[in-house]
Amino acid sequence: MKDITILAIETSCDETSVAIVRNGREVLANSISTQIALHEQYGGVVPEIASRMHVEKINLVIEDALKTAKMTLDDIDVIGVTYGPGLVGALLVGVVAAKSIAFAKNKPLVGVHHIEGHISANYITHLDLEPPFLCLVVSGGHTHLVHVKDYTTYEIMGRTRDDAVGEAYDKVARAIGLSYPGGPKIDKLAKEGNKDAIRFPRGMQDGSYDFSFSGVKSSVLNHINGCKMKGEEINEKDIAAAFQDSVVDVLVHKTMNLAKETGIDKIALAGGVAANKGLREAMDEACAASGKKLYYPEFVLCTDNAAMIGCAAYYEYLKGTRAGMNLNAVPNLPLGKR
Ligand code: KG4
Ligand code: ZN
């Protein structure tokens, strides 16, 4: 079969990323321009600033990716782009750039769901991985337990009813004085703390596969306020360790229960929080104990990047998915429906 080289664009949140991916799994370039330093001062992503920065950076990042891959647009077969979910103004920048290239160069265009991209990051790191498998998608905006039935067919088996895991991490981090994004900082701090010093609640212990993280988040905030009122010192390390323990405990239990119930023996992690060392270790242990095989993407492919979009676009392209010049950003695009 002829090689298919995809130029993929991802601008759904605060990274402007362009990748060049051959046959879905071979990454020739994965350029990422992050806006974290800009948003840090506001404690989170400011949508208007994000869109403006994408506009400023997109052409530079496209050029950088082509240069890294030693290619021109004429070497590209297909254009892939994230068209949802995400911040509408941010998504639009990528969608317009992708449509412009597809139109000017007369190339096929494929719209990709951002979460489909996160799940697909696993295919790049693990060349042997093929569906079906279960995927725990944990990011700043999403917490889903997904049955990946084949490369483009997904069934959501559970989801958060309130905050996403990454969102809870970022809010707790902010409460203990850590800057955005707080997830990696809590992960680091948790290593130095005593997880048994405080007991935070575990949400949704009702046997379902849905999640809730607003309770544990409020409980951390109450604990901090309680300490302040009593004039006690706040132990950030213990809070980080106990919070992470509560979150990881729920994620691991629900995922392993679903794996047991469905009999599926391959489990993957995806999304920014899949970079969490505590979660990786606990999942490693649980999977080893129950004979399941665990997959997670390398660190750079856990958080937002265009390589994962290029991978997902490849499998959508093979299936025949094509977008027209009317492709639009869909901020609340559901997974698995087109
Ligand atoms: O997937 P991602 O880059 O963006 C979304 O699609 O939302 O995920 C970003 C989220 C942030 O909330 C960040 O705090 C969290 O992933 N994150 C982590 C870690 N690294 C990133 N959370 C916990 N531990 C980490 N090591
Ligand atoms: Zn993401």
XYZ file of C-alpha atoms in Angstrom, residues 49-288:
240
model
C -5.621 35.073 24.682
C -5.412 31.444 23.531
C -7.055 32.209 20.169
C -4.879 35.249 19.544
C -1.720 33.309 20.292
C -2.771 30.485 17.956
C -3.236 33.068 15.182
C 0.247 34.448 15.842
C 1.934 31.054 15.960
C 0.140 28.740 13.572
C 2.110 29.537 10.393
C 5.431 29.398 12.246
C 4.590 26.018 13.752
C 3.488 24.644 10.357
C 6.801 25.808 8.853
C 8.757 24.329 11.758
C 7.076 20.914 11.385
C 7.724 20.831 7.616
C 11.347 21.833 8.184
C 11.839 19.107 10.803
C 10.361 16.484 8.472
C 12.396 17.939 5.563
C 9.221 18.241 3.505
C 7.090 20.765 1.660
C 3.290 20.839 1.444
C 3.611 18.964 -1.860
C 4.849 15.893 0.061
C 1.695 15.820 2.171
C -1.201 13.515 1.202
C -3.869 14.431 3.750
C -4.604 17.291 6.175
C -5.977 16.336 9.616
C -7.299 18.767 12.200
C -8.963 18.772 15.621
C -12.428 20.315 15.177
C -13.771 19.656 18.695
C -14.241 19.566 21.580
C -12.362 22.565 22.944
C -12.397 26.356 23.054
C -14.294 27.528 19.990
C -12.004 30.459 19.136
C -8.924 28.296 19.589
C -10.300 25.407 17.515
C -11.277 27.782 14.708
C -7.672 28.840 14.124
C -6.605 25.248 13.435
C -9.702 24.479 11.384
C -9.243 27.559 9.167
C -5.518 26.836 8.682
C -6.268 23.207 7.753
C -9.040 24.180 5.327
C -6.798 26.801 3.694
C -4.024 24.278 3.038
C -6.459 21.598 1.878
C -8.111 24.068 -0.521
C -4.904 25.658 -1.842
C -3.154 22.315 -2.363
C -6.256 20.297 -3.253
C -5.678 17.698 -0.505
C -8.281 15.650 1.353
C -9.270 17.046 4.763
C -10.128 14.923 7.828
C -11.703 16.348 11.007
C -10.605 14.646 14.230
C -12.210 14.457 17.683
C -9.695 15.632 20.295
C -10.307 12.624 22.578
C -9.949 10.217 19.667
C -6.533 11.862 19.275
C -5.616 11.335 22.940
C -6.598 7.647 22.718
C -4.612 7.248 19.479
C -1.420 8.560 21.127
C -1.099 5.011 22.474
C -0.729 3.598 18.937
C 2.348 5.742 18.376
C 4.115 4.613 21.556
C 2.983 0.975 21.284
C 3.309 -0.264 17.722
C 1.776 -3.608 18.721
C -1.407 -2.105 20.192
C -4.624 -2.744 18.299
C -8.270 -2.432 19.331
C -10.297 -3.633 21.129
C -9.198 -2.273 24.498
C -10.470 -0.127 27.364
C -9.139 3.401 27.645
C -9.192 5.639 30.696
C -9.162 9.154 29.251
C -8.079 11.659 31.876
C -7.378 15.234 30.822
C -8.035 18.822 31.820
C -11.457 18.757 30.190
C -12.468 15.077 30.171
C -12.719 11.963 32.303
C -14.097 9.044 30.325
C -13.919 5.279 30.471
C -14.068 4.270 26.827
C -14.455 0.899 25.129
C -12.348 1.282 21.981
C -14.065 -1.253 19.734
C -12.032 -0.581 16.629
C -9.908 2.295 15.365
C -12.872 4.602 14.866
C -15.658 3.096 17.003
C -15.970 4.097 20.632
C -18.462 3.467 23.395
C -18.354 5.639 26.490
C -18.858 3.335 29.491
C -18.477 6.017 32.183
C -17.827 9.718 32.481
C -17.460 12.440 35.089
C -20.649 14.039 36.329
C -18.861 17.258 37.309
C -15.163 18.200 37.236
C -12.639 16.471 34.992
C -9.681 14.950 36.869
C -7.168 17.447 35.454
C -9.511 20.296 36.365
C -9.684 19.035 39.979
C -5.876 18.791 40.052
C -5.546 22.354 38.777
C -8.090 23.728 41.283
C -6.519 21.959 44.264
C -3.085 23.122 43.118
C -4.300 26.700 42.981
C -5.687 26.409 46.520
C -2.278 25.398 47.843
C -0.545 28.188 45.941
C 0.792 26.296 42.908
C 0.641 27.878 39.471
C -1.255 26.588 36.392
C -1.110 23.817 35.295
C -1.003 22.355 38.778
C -1.322 18.655 37.898
C 2.387 17.938 37.386
C 3.302 20.005 40.472
C 0.897 18.077 42.737
C 2.212 14.825 41.278
C 5.750 15.835 42.309
C 4.714 17.116 45.737
C 2.658 13.972 46.429
C 5.849 11.909 46.370
C 7.152 13.799 49.418
C 3.923 13.740 51.455
C 2.133 11.195 53.655
C -1.037 10.028 51.902
C -2.483 8.687 55.155
C -2.150 11.989 57.032
C -5.581 13.120 55.763
C -8.468 11.065 54.366
C -10.293 12.725 51.488
C -13.554 11.185 50.177
C -13.791 8.827 47.208
C -16.568 9.959 44.842
C -19.346 7.817 43.275
C -18.855 4.590 45.223
C -22.146 3.305 43.820
C -20.885 0.588 41.518
C -21.358 2.755 38.418
C -18.580 3.681 36.021
C -19.265 7.397 36.315
C -16.976 9.692 38.268
C -17.306 12.744 40.494
C -14.364 14.846 41.589
C -16.034 17.989 42.893
C -16.512 16.371 46.341
C -12.846 15.627 46.900
C -11.953 19.088 45.586
C -14.381 20.776 48.065
C -13.086 18.569 50.837
C -9.521 19.764 50.180
C -10.682 23.400 50.191
C -12.575 22.821 53.488
C -9.493 21.215 55.003
C -7.373 24.240 54.035
C -9.946 26.695 55.408
C -10.223 24.639 58.618
C -6.455 24.775 59.126
C -6.429 28.526 58.526
C -9.253 29.132 61.009
C -7.474 27.103 63.677
C -4.213 28.912 62.943
C -2.622 25.583 61.966
C 0.048 25.319 59.310
C -1.035 23.802 55.988
C 1.006 20.793 54.973
C 0.959 21.045 51.171
C 2.861 17.800 50.700
C 0.383 15.762 52.736
C -2.570 17.436 51.023
C -1.081 16.640 47.602
C -0.380 13.016 48.584
C -3.830 12.446 50.149
C -5.668 14.150 47.257
C -3.754 12.148 44.657
C -4.409 8.959 46.630
C -8.168 9.599 46.622
C -8.305 10.373 42.892
C -6.029 7.526 41.793
C -7.880 5.061 44.027
C -11.206 5.805 42.289
C -9.723 5.821 38.779
C -7.929 2.504 39.272
C -10.859 0.736 40.934
C -13.445 1.728 38.352
C -11.150 0.899 35.445
C -10.201 -2.498 36.855
C -13.839 -3.323 37.701
C -14.888 -2.531 34.139
C -12.028 -4.616 32.737
C -13.133 -7.521 34.911
C -16.789 -7.166 33.999
C -16.158 -6.926 30.263
C -13.310 -9.460 30.199
C -11.205 -7.049 28.138
C -7.548 -7.664 28.929
C -5.909 -4.586 27.394
C -6.143 -1.223 29.168
C -4.745 2.100 27.973
C -4.402 5.479 29.659
C -4.727 8.735 27.711
C -4.796 12.513 28.232
C -2.702 14.923 30.276
C -3.296 13.139 33.594
C -1.981 9.901 32.029
C 1.420 11.539 32.650
C 0.738 11.242 36.404
C 3.331 9.016 38.042
C 1.024 7.970 40.899
C -1.668 6.853 38.435
C 0.828 4.997 36.234
C 2.332 3.157 39.205
C -1.044 2.198 40.685
C -2.341 1.016 37.292
C 0.896 -0.905 36.664
C 0.416 -2.721 39.965
C -3.301 -3.422 39.502
C -2.794 -4.716 35.957
C 0.154 -6.915 36.958
